[in-house]
Structure formats: C-alpha cells, structure tokens
C-alpha cells in the first residue's frame, strides 16, 4: 500500500478542515520533540527561522477547487503564519514555485540559513525523489503539510516521498495545518516552553 506517515487529519472526503467541526477532530500521533537547549532557563527564548515551501498550483489557492482546498489564499495563510510565528519566537520565510528544480535548490540553500522547514510540495509530494534527496541532505527538521486529507483522496495522492524525510505530517486541516506545524517546530527548536 505504500508509506503511511504519522498524520494529523480532519475533513470529510479529503475536504479541508472546517473550524465548526472542532468536536470531530481526530489525532493520530504527531510526535513533537523538545529541544535540549534552554533547560537551565525555562523562560529563555531564542528566535529560529523556518522556511515554508509551497509547490505547484498553490499560487491558485482561493480559486482552485475550493471544495477541496478551501477558500483561503496563499497570502492569507502566509499572513496567519507570520502572526503565529511571532508569538512563537520564530521568523518565517514563505516561498512558492511551480518548478521542481527551484524547490530543490531552495531546500539545499535552507541548511545554511534556516533551522527548519515546512513543506507543502503539492503534486511533487507524490513524484519527486529529487526533493526527498534534498530534504534528507539538508538534515533539518521537516513538517509536511497538506490542506486536504490526502488519505481520503485518490490512491496516488496517498504516497508521499516528502514524508520519508519529515518528522510529522499534518493534513486535512486547511491553512490551520501550517500554524500547527509552526507550533510543533517551535517546541522542537526550543523557542517556546512546552505547555
């Protein structure tokens, strides 16, 4: 059947997360690791940089199949993430490309300038061995994000090369998934004290 990563998912028939359905949220083991730094001073924080990569067709969010991907635009998701990142002592850099080679290049560059990655590779999730190799070589914490629940969609969309390099996968929660990925990375990187 293929690789099934740890996931946090919500939504019916692959539809994005609807905030009115909080009571129906199902969580199936997203691991969050506390970084070893700042143990001597639990109130001390540091700022870490997270690169958020978005793959093909995500520039069309808000108009492309809103019944699957929701009505949020990539700009509105970015704005929400910037606000959440500030609360978490993180900085974020958002990028989107329709070009596989450009995405691979950004991952390669990230190792020298960022402490973690959030990746929504779009269709490259299911096809790009080159992206997987770059993520493994970068050796950074990675959280994979998908707006829809890929496990409730076509079988080919249930295969993820990115997940093989990711510490966790969040899918089906719409734009909120990006914010949850930031929270997980803030705990992993030690920029916030665990609740």
mmCIF file of N, CA and C in Angstrom, residues 53-184:
data_model
loop_
_atom_site.group_PDB
_atom_site.id
_atom_site.type_symbol
_atom_site.label_atom_id
_atom_site.label_comp_id
_atom_site.label_asym_id
_atom_site.label_seq_id
_atom_site.Cartn_x
_atom_site.Cartn_y
_atom_site.Cartn_z
ATOM 1 N N UNK A 53 7.889 26.119 2.286
ATOM 2 C CA UNK A 53 7.916 25.907 0.839
ATOM 3 C C UNK A 53 6.583 25.384 0.338
ATOM 4 N N UNK A 54 6.106 25.981 -0.727
ATOM 5 C CA UNK A 54 4.840 25.611 -1.343
ATOM 6 C C UNK A 54 5.070 25.276 -2.802
ATOM 7 N N UNK A 55 4.523 24.149 -3.235
ATOM 8 C CA UNK A 55 4.768 23.641 -4.580
ATOM 9 C C UNK A 55 3.756 24.103 -5.603
ATOM 10 N N UNK A 56 3.692 23.348 -6.698
ATOM 11 C CA UNK A 56 2.905 23.760 -7.861
ATOM 12 C C UNK A 56 1.426 23.939 -7.574
ATOM 13 N N UNK A 57 0.891 24.973 -8.189
ATOM 14 C CA UNK A 57 -0.531 25.322 -8.175
ATOM 15 C C UNK A 57 -1.020 25.898 -6.857
ATOM 16 N N UNK A 58 -0.172 25.960 -5.843
ATOM 17 C CA UNK A 58 -0.614 26.563 -4.582
ATOM 18 C C UNK A 58 -0.765 28.079 -4.710
ATOM 19 N N UNK A 59 -0.203 28.663 -5.746
ATOM 20 C CA UNK A 59 -0.438 30.079 -6.029
ATOM 21 C C UNK A 59 -1.886 30.327 -6.441
ATOM 22 N N UNK A 60 -2.619 29.268 -6.762
ATOM 23 C CA UNK A 60 -4.018 29.386 -7.187
ATOM 24 C C UNK A 60 -5.017 29.182 -6.046
ATOM 25 N N UNK A 61 -4.510 29.032 -4.825
ATOM 26 C CA UNK A 61 -5.417 28.820 -3.688
ATOM 27 C C UNK A 61 -6.436 29.950 -3.601
ATOM 28 N N UNK A 62 -7.622 29.573 -3.205
ATOM 29 C CA UNK A 62 -8.724 30.526 -3.106
ATOM 30 C C UNK A 62 -9.643 30.443 -4.308
ATOM 31 N N UNK A 63 -9.075 30.034 -5.458
ATOM 32 C CA UNK A 63 -9.887 29.891 -6.665
ATOM 33 C C UNK A 63 -9.841 28.476 -7.230
ATOM 34 N N UNK A 64 -8.784 27.735 -6.954
ATOM 35 C CA UNK A 64 -8.636 26.377 -7.473
ATOM 36 C C UNK A 64 -9.348 25.375 -6.568
ATOM 37 N N UNK A 65 -10.366 24.748 -7.069
ATOM 38 C CA UNK A 65 -11.114 23.702 -6.380
ATOM 39 C C UNK A 65 -11.327 24.004 -4.890
ATOM 40 N N UNK A 66 -12.042 25.084 -4.579
ATOM 41 C CA UNK A 66 -12.245 25.447 -3.170
ATOM 42 C C UNK A 66 -12.968 24.374 -2.363
ATOM 43 N N UNK A 67 -13.723 23.506 -3.022
ATOM 44 C CA UNK A 67 -14.388 22.415 -2.302
ATOM 45 C C UNK A 67 -13.373 21.403 -1.765
ATOM 46 N N UNK A 68 -12.161 21.396 -2.316
ATOM 47 C CA UNK A 68 -11.090 20.514 -1.841
ATOM 48 C C UNK A 68 -10.080 21.285 -0.998
ATOM 49 N N UNK A 69 -9.645 22.447 -1.502
ATOM 50 C CA UNK A 69 -8.541 23.174 -0.878
ATOM 51 C C UNK A 69 -8.979 24.354 -0.017
ATOM 52 N N UNK A 70 -10.264 24.669 0.003
ATOM 53 C CA UNK A 70 -10.756 25.773 0.812
ATOM 54 C C UNK A 70 -10.682 27.096 0.085
ATOM 55 N N UNK A 71 -11.116 28.142 0.766
ATOM 56 C CA UNK A 71 -11.177 29.471 0.148
ATOM 57 C C UNK A 71 -10.020 30.373 0.559
ATOM 58 N N UNK A 72 -9.182 29.920 1.487
ATOM 59 C CA UNK A 72 -8.011 30.721 1.873
ATOM 60 C C UNK A 72 -7.050 30.857 0.702
ATOM 61 N N UNK A 73 -6.465 32.032 0.572
ATOM 62 C CA UNK A 73 -5.411 32.225 -0.424
ATOM 63 C C UNK A 73 -4.066 31.929 0.233
ATOM 64 N N UNK A 74 -3.041 31.749 -0.574
ATOM 65 C CA UNK A 74 -1.710 31.522 -0.021
ATOM 66 C C UNK A 74 -1.262 32.755 0.759
ATOM 67 N N UNK A 75 -1.650 33.936 0.298
ATOM 68 C CA UNK A 75 -1.306 35.172 1.014
ATOM 69 C C UNK A 75 -1.960 35.221 2.394
ATOM 70 N N UNK A 76 -3.206 34.766 2.508
ATOM 71 C CA UNK A 76 -3.870 34.793 3.822
ATOM 72 C C UNK A 76 -3.262 33.748 4.755
ATOM 73 N N UNK A 77 -2.860 32.608 4.214
ATOM 74 C CA UNK A 77 -2.186 31.590 5.030
ATOM 75 C C UNK A 77 -0.844 32.127 5.507
ATOM 76 N N UNK A 78 -0.122 32.789 4.619
ATOM 77 C CA UNK A 78 1.166 33.384 4.997
ATOM 78 C C UNK A 78 0.989 34.425 6.102
ATOM 79 N N UNK A 79 -0.007 35.278 5.976
ATOM 80 C CA UNK A 79 -0.245 36.311 6.991
ATOM 81 C C UNK A 79 -0.553 35.681 8.349
ATOM 82 N N UNK A 80 -1.381 34.652 8.374
ATOM 83 C CA UNK A 80 -1.704 33.971 9.636
ATOM 84 C C UNK A 80 -0.456 33.322 10.232
ATOM 85 N N UNK A 81 0.387 32.762 9.381
ATOM 86 C CA UNK A 81 1.620 32.117 9.863
ATOM 87 C C UNK A 81 2.608 33.141 10.405
ATOM 88 N N UNK A 82 2.717 34.271 9.769
ATOM 89 C CA UNK A 82 3.626 35.318 10.273
ATOM 90 C C UNK A 82 3.194 35.777 11.667
ATOM 91 N N UNK A 83 1.900 35.948 11.841
ATOM 92 C CA UNK A 83 1.373 36.351 13.150
ATOM 93 C C UNK A 83 1.650 35.268 14.192
ATOM 94 N N UNK A 84 1.368 34.015 13.858
ATOM 95 C CA UNK A 84 1.590 32.913 14.805
ATOM 96 C C UNK A 84 3.073 32.731 15.095
ATOM 97 N N UNK A 85 3.905 32.865 14.072
ATOM 98 C CA UNK A 85 5.355 32.708 14.239
ATOM 99 C C UNK A 85 5.916 33.729 15.216
ATOM 100 N N UNK A 86 5.419 34.946 15.140
ATOM 101 C CA UNK A 86 5.881 35.992 16.060
ATOM 102 C C UNK A 86 5.605 35.598 17.506
ATOM 103 N N UNK A 87 4.427 35.032 17.759
ATOM 104 C CA UNK A 87 4.081 34.578 19.109
ATOM 105 C C UNK A 87 4.967 33.431 19.579
ATOM 106 N N UNK A 88 5.546 32.701 18.625
ATOM 107 C CA UNK A 88 6.349 31.518 18.936
ATOM 108 C C UNK A 88 7.855 31.782 18.867
ATOM 109 N N UNK A 89 8.242 33.050 18.765
ATOM 110 C CA UNK A 89 9.655 33.428 18.621
ATOM 111 C C UNK A 89 10.297 32.772 17.410
ATOM 112 N N UNK A 90 9.541 32.727 16.321
ATOM 113 C CA UNK A 90 10.045 32.213 15.053
ATOM 114 C C UNK A 90 9.952 33.300 13.998
ATOM 115 N N UNK A 91 10.801 33.219 13.018
ATOM 116 C CA UNK A 91 10.624 34.011 11.808
ATOM 117 C C UNK A 91 10.313 33.029 10.694
ATOM 118 N N UNK A 92 9.500 33.451 9.748
ATOM 119 C CA UNK A 92 9.155 32.582 8.634
ATOM 120 C C UNK A 92 9.464 33.275 7.319
ATOM 121 N N UNK A 93 9.872 32.473 6.381
ATOM 122 C CA UNK A 93 10.046 32.927 5.006
ATOM 123 C C UNK A 93 9.183 32.020 4.143
ATOM 124 N N UNK A 94 8.242 32.603 3.432
ATOM 125 C CA UNK A 94 7.316 31.858 2.573
ATOM 126 C C UNK A 94 7.800 31.924 1.133
ATOM 127 N N UNK A 95 7.763 30.778 0.456
ATOM 128 C CA UNK A 95 8.083 30.734 -0.969
ATOM 129 C C UNK A 95 7.125 29.770 -1.663
ATOM 130 N N UNK A 96 6.852 30.052 -2.941
ATOM 131 C CA UNK A 96 6.019 29.181 -3.761
ATOM 132 C C UNK A 96 6.654 29.085 -5.142
ATOM 133 N N UNK A 97 6.637 27.874 -5.695
ATOM 134 C CA UNK A 97 7.152 27.679 -7.042
ATOM 135 C C UNK A 97 6.363 26.593 -7.748
ATOM 136 N N UNK A 98 6.320 26.707 -9.059
ATOM 137 C CA UNK A 98 5.746 25.655 -9.889
ATOM 138 C C UNK A 98 6.849 24.815 -10.523
ATOM 139 N N UNK A 99 8.095 25.042 -10.102
ATOM 140 C CA UNK A 99 9.265 24.399 -10.704
ATOM 141 C C UNK A 99 9.963 23.492 -9.695
ATOM 142 N N UNK A 100 10.067 22.232 -10.003
ATOM 143 C CA UNK A 100 10.682 21.256 -9.101
ATOM 144 C C UNK A 100 12.137 21.589 -8.797
ATOM 145 N N UNK A 101 12.911 21.950 -9.819
ATOM 146 C CA UNK A 101 14.325 22.269 -9.624
ATOM 147 C C UNK A 101 14.529 23.461 -8.706
ATOM 148 N N UNK A 102 13.665 24.456 -8.820
ATOM 149 C CA UNK A 102 13.762 25.623 -7.951
ATOM 150 C C UNK A 102 13.494 25.235 -6.496
ATOM 151 N N UNK A 103 12.495 24.376 -6.276
ATOM 152 C CA UNK A 103 12.191 23.928 -4.920
ATOM 153 C C UNK A 103 13.375 23.147 -4.335
ATOM 154 N N UNK A 104 13.976 22.274 -5.124
ATOM 155 C CA UNK A 104 15.144 21.511 -4.675
ATOM 156 C C UNK A 104 16.281 22.463 -4.311
ATOM 157 N N UNK A 105 16.517 23.478 -5.121
ATOM 158 C CA UNK A 105 17.553 24.471 -4.827
ATOM 159 C C UNK A 105 17.295 25.207 -3.530
ATOM 160 N N UNK A 106 16.042 25.563 -3.276
ATOM 161 C CA UNK A 106 15.703 26.252 -2.022
ATOM 162 C C UNK A 106 15.962 25.365 -0.817
ATOM 163 N N UNK A 107 15.656 24.082 -0.929
ATOM 164 C CA UNK A 107 15.929 23.163 0.179
ATOM 165 C C UNK A 107 17.430 23.086 0.428
ATOM 166 N N UNK A 108 18.213 23.001 -0.625
ATOM 167 C CA UNK A 108 19.666 22.941 -0.476
ATOM 168 C C UNK A 108 20.209 24.194 0.208
ATOM 169 N N UNK A 109 19.682 25.351 -0.140
ATOM 170 C CA UNK A 109 20.114 26.614 0.468
ATOM 171 C C UNK A 109 19.672 26.734 1.924
ATOM 172 N N UNK A 110 18.573 26.096 2.278
ATOM 173 C CA UNK A 110 17.982 26.242 3.615
ATOM 174 C C UNK A 110 18.920 25.795 4.721
ATOM 175 N N UNK A 111 19.741 24.797 4.463
ATOM 176 C CA UNK A 111 20.631 24.268 5.500
ATOM 177 C C UNK A 111 21.561 25.346 6.051
ATOM 178 N N UNK A 112 21.889 26.339 5.268
ATOM 179 C CA UNK A 112 22.780 27.397 5.728
ATOM 180 C C UNK A 112 22.092 28.611 6.306
ATOM 181 N N UNK A 113 20.759 28.690 6.185
ATOM 182 C CA UNK A 113 20.094 29.923 6.598
ATOM 183 C C UNK A 113 18.841 29.734 7.448
ATOM 184 N N UNK A 114 18.361 28.519 7.596
ATOM 185 C CA UNK A 114 17.137 28.249 8.348
ATOM 186 C C UNK A 114 17.361 27.084 9.293
ATOM 187 N N UNK A 115 16.524 26.998 10.322
ATOM 188 C CA UNK A 115 16.649 25.910 11.289
ATOM 189 C C UNK A 115 15.619 24.803 11.074
ATOM 190 N N UNK A 116 14.625 25.034 10.216
ATOM 191 C CA UNK A 116 13.596 24.027 9.973
ATOM 192 C C UNK A 116 12.834 24.359 8.699
ATOM 193 N N UNK A 117 12.085 23.366 8.223
ATOM 194 C CA UNK A 117 11.291 23.511 7.003
ATOM 195 C C UNK A 117 9.859 23.043 7.231
ATOM 196 N N UNK A 118 8.921 23.764 6.634
ATOM 197 C CA UNK A 118 7.554 23.290 6.464
ATOM 198 C C UNK A 118 7.376 23.144 4.962
ATOM 199 N N UNK A 119 6.927 21.973 4.529
ATOM 200 C CA UNK A 119 6.849 21.708 3.093
ATOM 201 C C UNK A 119 5.452 21.236 2.708
ATOM 202 N N UNK A 120 4.823 21.994 1.813
ATOM 203 C CA UNK A 120 3.634 21.546 1.095
ATOM 204 C C UNK A 120 4.073 21.491 -0.356
ATOM 205 N N UNK A 121 4.530 20.335 -0.778
ATOM 206 C CA UNK A 121 5.116 20.190 -2.107
ATOM 207 C C UNK A 121 4.078 20.012 -3.200
ATOM 208 N N UNK A 122 2.786 20.073 -2.840
ATOM 209 C CA UNK A 122 1.759 19.881 -3.855
ATOM 210 C C UNK A 122 1.962 18.544 -4.552
ATOM 211 N N UNK A 123 1.838 18.529 -5.852
ATOM 212 C CA UNK A 123 1.963 17.290 -6.625
ATOM 213 C C UNK A 123 3.359 16.674 -6.529
ATOM 214 N N UNK A 124 4.380 17.468 -6.246
ATOM 215 C CA UNK A 124 5.735 16.899 -6.113
ATOM 216 C C UNK A 124 5.840 15.968 -4.901
ATOM 217 N N UNK A 125 4.911 16.080 -3.969
ATOM 218 C CA UNK A 125 4.858 15.165 -2.827
ATOM 219 C C UNK A 125 4.872 13.717 -3.304
ATOM 220 N N UNK A 126 4.158 13.453 -4.369
ATOM 221 C CA UNK A 126 3.900 12.092 -4.824
ATOM 222 C C UNK A 126 4.870 11.625 -5.902
ATOM 223 N N UNK A 127 5.737 12.524 -6.373
ATOM 224 C CA UNK A 127 6.560 12.183 -7.536
ATOM 225 C C UNK A 127 8.046 12.483 -7.397
ATOM 226 N N UNK A 128 8.447 13.345 -6.485
ATOM 227 C CA UNK A 128 9.803 13.894 -6.545
ATOM 228 C C UNK A 128 10.799 13.201 -5.619
ATOM 229 N N UNK A 129 11.571 12.307 -6.197
ATOM 230 C CA UNK A 129 12.691 11.698 -5.487
ATOM 231 C C UNK A 129 13.783 12.749 -5.283
ATOM 232 N N UNK A 130 13.927 13.664 -6.226
ATOM 233 C CA UNK A 130 14.928 14.736 -6.106
ATOM 234 C C UNK A 130 14.649 15.595 -4.875
ATOM 235 N N UNK A 131 13.392 15.909 -4.618
ATOM 236 C CA UNK A 131 13.029 16.687 -3.436
ATOM 237 C C UNK A 131 13.313 15.897 -2.166
ATOM 238 N N UNK A 132 12.976 14.624 -2.146
ATOM 239 C CA UNK A 132 13.294 13.770 -0.996
ATOM 240 C C UNK A 132 14.792 13.779 -0.724
ATOM 241 N N UNK A 133 15.597 13.578 -1.758
ATOM 242 C CA UNK A 133 17.051 13.555 -1.579
ATOM 243 C C UNK A 133 17.565 14.875 -1.020
ATOM 244 N N UNK A 134 17.027 15.995 -1.500
ATOM 245 C CA UNK A 134 17.448 17.311 -1.000
ATOM 246 C C UNK A 134 17.060 17.485 0.462
ATOM 247 N N UNK A 135 15.856 17.061 0.831
ATOM 248 C CA UNK A 135 15.405 17.170 2.227
ATOM 249 C C UNK A 135 16.290 16.327 3.146
ATOM 250 N N UNK A 136 16.630 15.120 2.727
ATOM 251 C CA UNK A 136 17.496 14.272 3.539
ATOM 252 C C UNK A 136 18.892 14.874 3.662
ATOM 253 N N UNK A 137 19.402 15.447 2.592
ATOM 254 C CA UNK A 137 20.741 16.053 2.617
ATOM 255 C C UNK A 137 20.777 17.311 3.478
ATOM 256 N N UNK A 138 19.681 18.063 3.503
ATOM 257 C CA UNK A 138 19.637 19.302 4.296
ATOM 258 C C UNK A 138 19.719 19.005 5.782
ATOM 259 N N UNK A 139 19.236 17.858 6.200
ATOM 260 C CA UNK A 139 19.314 17.418 7.594
ATOM 261 C C UNK A 139 18.720 18.445 8.563
ATOM 262 N N UNK A 140 17.548 18.963 8.204
ATOM 263 C CA UNK A 140 16.804 19.901 9.051
ATOM 264 C C UNK A 140 15.490 19.252 9.473
ATOM 265 N N UNK A 141 14.918 19.684 10.605
ATOM 266 C CA UNK A 141 13.575 19.218 10.943
ATOM 267 C C UNK A 141 12.582 19.651 9.861
ATOM 268 N N UNK A 142 11.741 18.716 9.422
ATOM 269 C CA UNK A 142 10.760 18.975 8.367
ATOM 270 C C UNK A 142 9.386 18.544 8.861
ATOM 271 N N UNK A 143 8.398 19.404 8.654
ATOM 272 C CA UNK A 143 6.998 19.041 8.853
ATOM 273 C C UNK A 143 6.331 19.166 7.484
ATOM 274 N N UNK A 144 5.682 18.097 7.047
ATOM 275 C CA UNK A 144 4.945 18.109 5.792
ATOM 276 C C UNK A 144 3.517 18.556 6.076
ATOM 277 N N UNK A 145 2.981 19.425 5.223
ATOM 278 C CA UNK A 145 1.627 19.954 5.387
ATOM 279 C C UNK A 145 0.853 19.791 4.087
ATOM 280 N N UNK A 146 -0.415 19.421 4.223
ATOM 281 C CA UNK A 146 -1.344 19.399 3.087
ATOM 282 C C UNK A 146 -2.665 19.986 3.547
ATOM 283 N N UNK A 147 -3.270 20.787 2.699
ATOM 284 C CA UNK A 147 -4.547 21.415 3.029
ATOM 285 C C UNK A 147 -5.669 20.391 3.106
ATOM 286 N N UNK A 148 -5.687 19.459 2.171
ATOM 287 C CA UNK A 148 -6.722 18.422 2.160
ATOM 288 C C UNK A 148 -6.174 17.167 2.831
ATOM 289 N N UNK A 149 -7.065 16.256 3.159
ATOM 290 C CA UNK A 149 -6.655 14.984 3.746
ATOM 291 C C UNK A 149 -6.283 14.048 2.599
ATOM 292 N N UNK A 150 -4.992 13.929 2.339
ATOM 293 C CA UNK A 150 -4.534 13.150 1.191
ATOM 294 C C UNK A 150 -4.895 11.675 1.312
ATOM 295 N N UNK A 151 -5.188 11.197 2.512
ATOM 296 C CA UNK A 151 -5.525 9.789 2.719
ATOM 297 C C UNK A 151 -6.989 9.493 2.435
ATOM 298 N N UNK A 152 -7.755 10.524 2.121
ATOM 299 C CA UNK A 152 -9.145 10.340 1.717
ATOM 300 C C UNK A 152 -9.340 10.664 0.241
ATOM 301 N N UNK A 153 -8.223 10.789 -0.464
ATOM 302 C CA UNK A 153 -8.295 11.170 -1.881
ATOM 303 C C UNK A 153 -7.803 10.024 -2.761
ATOM 304 N N UNK A 154 -7.476 10.320 -4.006
ATOM 305 C CA UNK A 154 -7.008 9.306 -4.952
ATOM 306 C C UNK A 154 -5.839 8.530 -4.359
ATOM 307 N N UNK A 155 -5.747 7.270 -4.732
ATOM 308 C CA UNK A 155 -4.690 6.422 -4.172
ATOM 309 C C UNK A 155 -3.299 6.984 -4.459
ATOM 310 N N UNK A 156 -3.065 7.528 -5.654
ATOM 311 C CA UNK A 156 -1.733 8.050 -5.964
ATOM 312 C C UNK A 156 -1.361 9.233 -5.075
ATOM 313 N N UNK A 157 -2.351 9.952 -4.556
ATOM 314 C CA UNK A 157 -2.067 11.082 -3.657
ATOM 315 C C UNK A 157 -1.730 10.617 -2.241
ATOM 316 N N UNK A 158 -1.927 9.358 -1.945
ATOM 317 C CA UNK A 158 -1.646 8.828 -0.612
ATOM 318 C C UNK A 158 -0.192 8.415 -0.451
ATOM 319 N N UNK A 159 0.588 8.498 -1.509
ATOM 320 C CA UNK A 159 2.018 8.170 -1.468
ATOM 321 C C UNK A 159 2.795 9.474 -1.305
ATOM 322 N N UNK A 160 3.713 9.528 -0.355
ATOM 323 C CA UNK A 160 4.467 10.760 -0.111
ATOM 324 C C UNK A 160 5.955 10.477 0.014
ATOM 325 N N UNK A 161 6.720 11.049 -0.911
ATOM 326 C CA UNK A 161 8.171 10.999 -0.788
ATOM 327 C C UNK A 161 8.641 11.955 0.309
ATOM 328 N N UNK A 162 7.995 13.097 0.429
ATOM 329 C CA UNK A 162 8.372 14.092 1.440
ATOM 330 C C UNK A 162 8.278 13.501 2.842
ATOM 331 N N UNK A 163 7.261 12.680 3.089
ATOM 332 C CA UNK A 163 7.047 12.100 4.422
ATOM 333 C C UNK A 163 8.228 11.260 4.883
ATOM 334 N N UNK A 164 8.978 10.711 3.949
ATOM 335 C CA UNK A 164 10.133 9.893 4.312
ATOM 336 C C UNK A 164 11.238 10.729 4.950
ATOM 337 N N UNK A 165 11.196 12.047 4.764
ATOM 338 C CA UNK A 165 12.179 12.947 5.372
ATOM 339 C C UNK A 165 11.578 13.786 6.489
ATOM 340 N N UNK A 166 10.273 13.670 6.700
ATOM 341 C CA UNK A 166 9.568 14.533 7.652
ATOM 342 C C UNK A 166 9.453 13.897 9.027
ATOM 343 N N UNK A 167 9.477 14.743 10.047
ATOM 344 C CA UNK A 167 9.239 14.282 11.419
ATOM 345 C C UNK A 167 7.752 14.102 11.681
ATOM 346 N N UNK A 168 6.929 14.791 10.929
ATOM 347 C CA UNK A 168 5.487 14.683 11.089
ATOM 348 C C UNK A 168 4.780 15.178 9.850
ATOM 349 N N UNK A 169 3.526 14.770 9.711
ATOM 350 C CA UNK A 169 2.683 15.156 8.584
ATOM 351 C C UNK A 169 1.369 15.671 9.146
ATOM 352 N N UNK A 170 0.941 16.837 8.653
ATOM 353 C CA UNK A 170 -0.343 17.410 9.051
ATOM 354 C C UNK A 170 -1.152 17.584 7.774
ATOM 355 N N UNK A 171 -2.332 16.976 7.731
ATOM 356 C CA UNK A 171 -3.140 17.093 6.523
ATOM 357 C C UNK A 171 -4.619 17.186 6.879
ATOM 358 N N UNK A 172 -5.360 17.837 5.975
ATOM 359 C CA UNK A 172 -6.800 17.905 6.131
ATOM 360 C C UNK A 172 -7.314 19.047 6.983
ATOM 361 N N UNK A 173 -6.428 19.890 7.487
ATOM 362 C CA UNK A 173 -6.855 20.981 8.373
ATOM 363 C C UNK A 173 -6.831 22.343 7.689
ATOM 364 N N UNK A 174 -6.715 22.363 6.381
ATOM 365 C CA UNK A 174 -6.655 23.625 5.665
ATOM 366 C C UNK A 174 -5.435 24.422 6.090
ATOM 367 N N UNK A 175 -5.551 25.745 6.044
ATOM 368 C CA UNK A 175 -4.440 26.627 6.405
ATOM 369 C C UNK A 175 -3.991 26.498 7.839
ATOM 370 N N UNK A 176 -4.879 26.037 8.725
ATOM 371 C CA UNK A 176 -4.515 25.836 10.123
ATOM 372 C C UNK A 176 -3.352 24.851 10.264
ATOM 373 N N UNK A 177 -3.224 23.931 9.332
ATOM 374 C CA UNK A 177 -2.132 22.960 9.376
ATOM 375 C C UNK A 177 -0.767 23.615 9.401
ATOM 376 N N UNK A 178 -0.598 24.716 8.690
ATOM 377 C CA UNK A 178 0.675 25.433 8.692
ATOM 378 C C UNK A 178 0.977 25.988 10.084
ATOM 379 N N UNK A 179 -0.058 26.548 10.727
ATOM 380 C CA UNK A 179 0.141 27.106 12.065
ATOM 381 C C UNK A 179 0.482 26.008 13.072
ATOM 382 N N UNK A 180 -0.163 24.849 12.950
ATOM 383 C CA UNK A 180 0.154 23.731 13.836
ATOM 384 C C UNK A 180 1.579 23.234 13.597
ATOM 385 N N UNK A 181 2.016 23.263 12.357
ATOM 386 C CA UNK A 181 3.397 22.887 12.048
ATOM 387 C C UNK A 181 4.373 23.857 12.712
ATOM 388 N N UNK A 182 4.060 25.138 12.700
ATOM 389 C CA UNK A 182 4.907 26.128 13.383
ATOM 390 C C UNK A 182 4.973 25.842 14.880
ATOM 391 N N UNK A 183 3.834 25.501 15.493
ATOM 392 C CA UNK A 183 3.821 25.184 16.924
ATOM 393 C C UNK A 183 4.708 23.973 17.222
ATOM 394 N N UNK A 184 4.605 22.943 16.399
ATOM 395 C CA UNK A 184 5.435 21.751 16.599
ATOM 396 C C UNK A 184 6.914 22.093 16.461
#
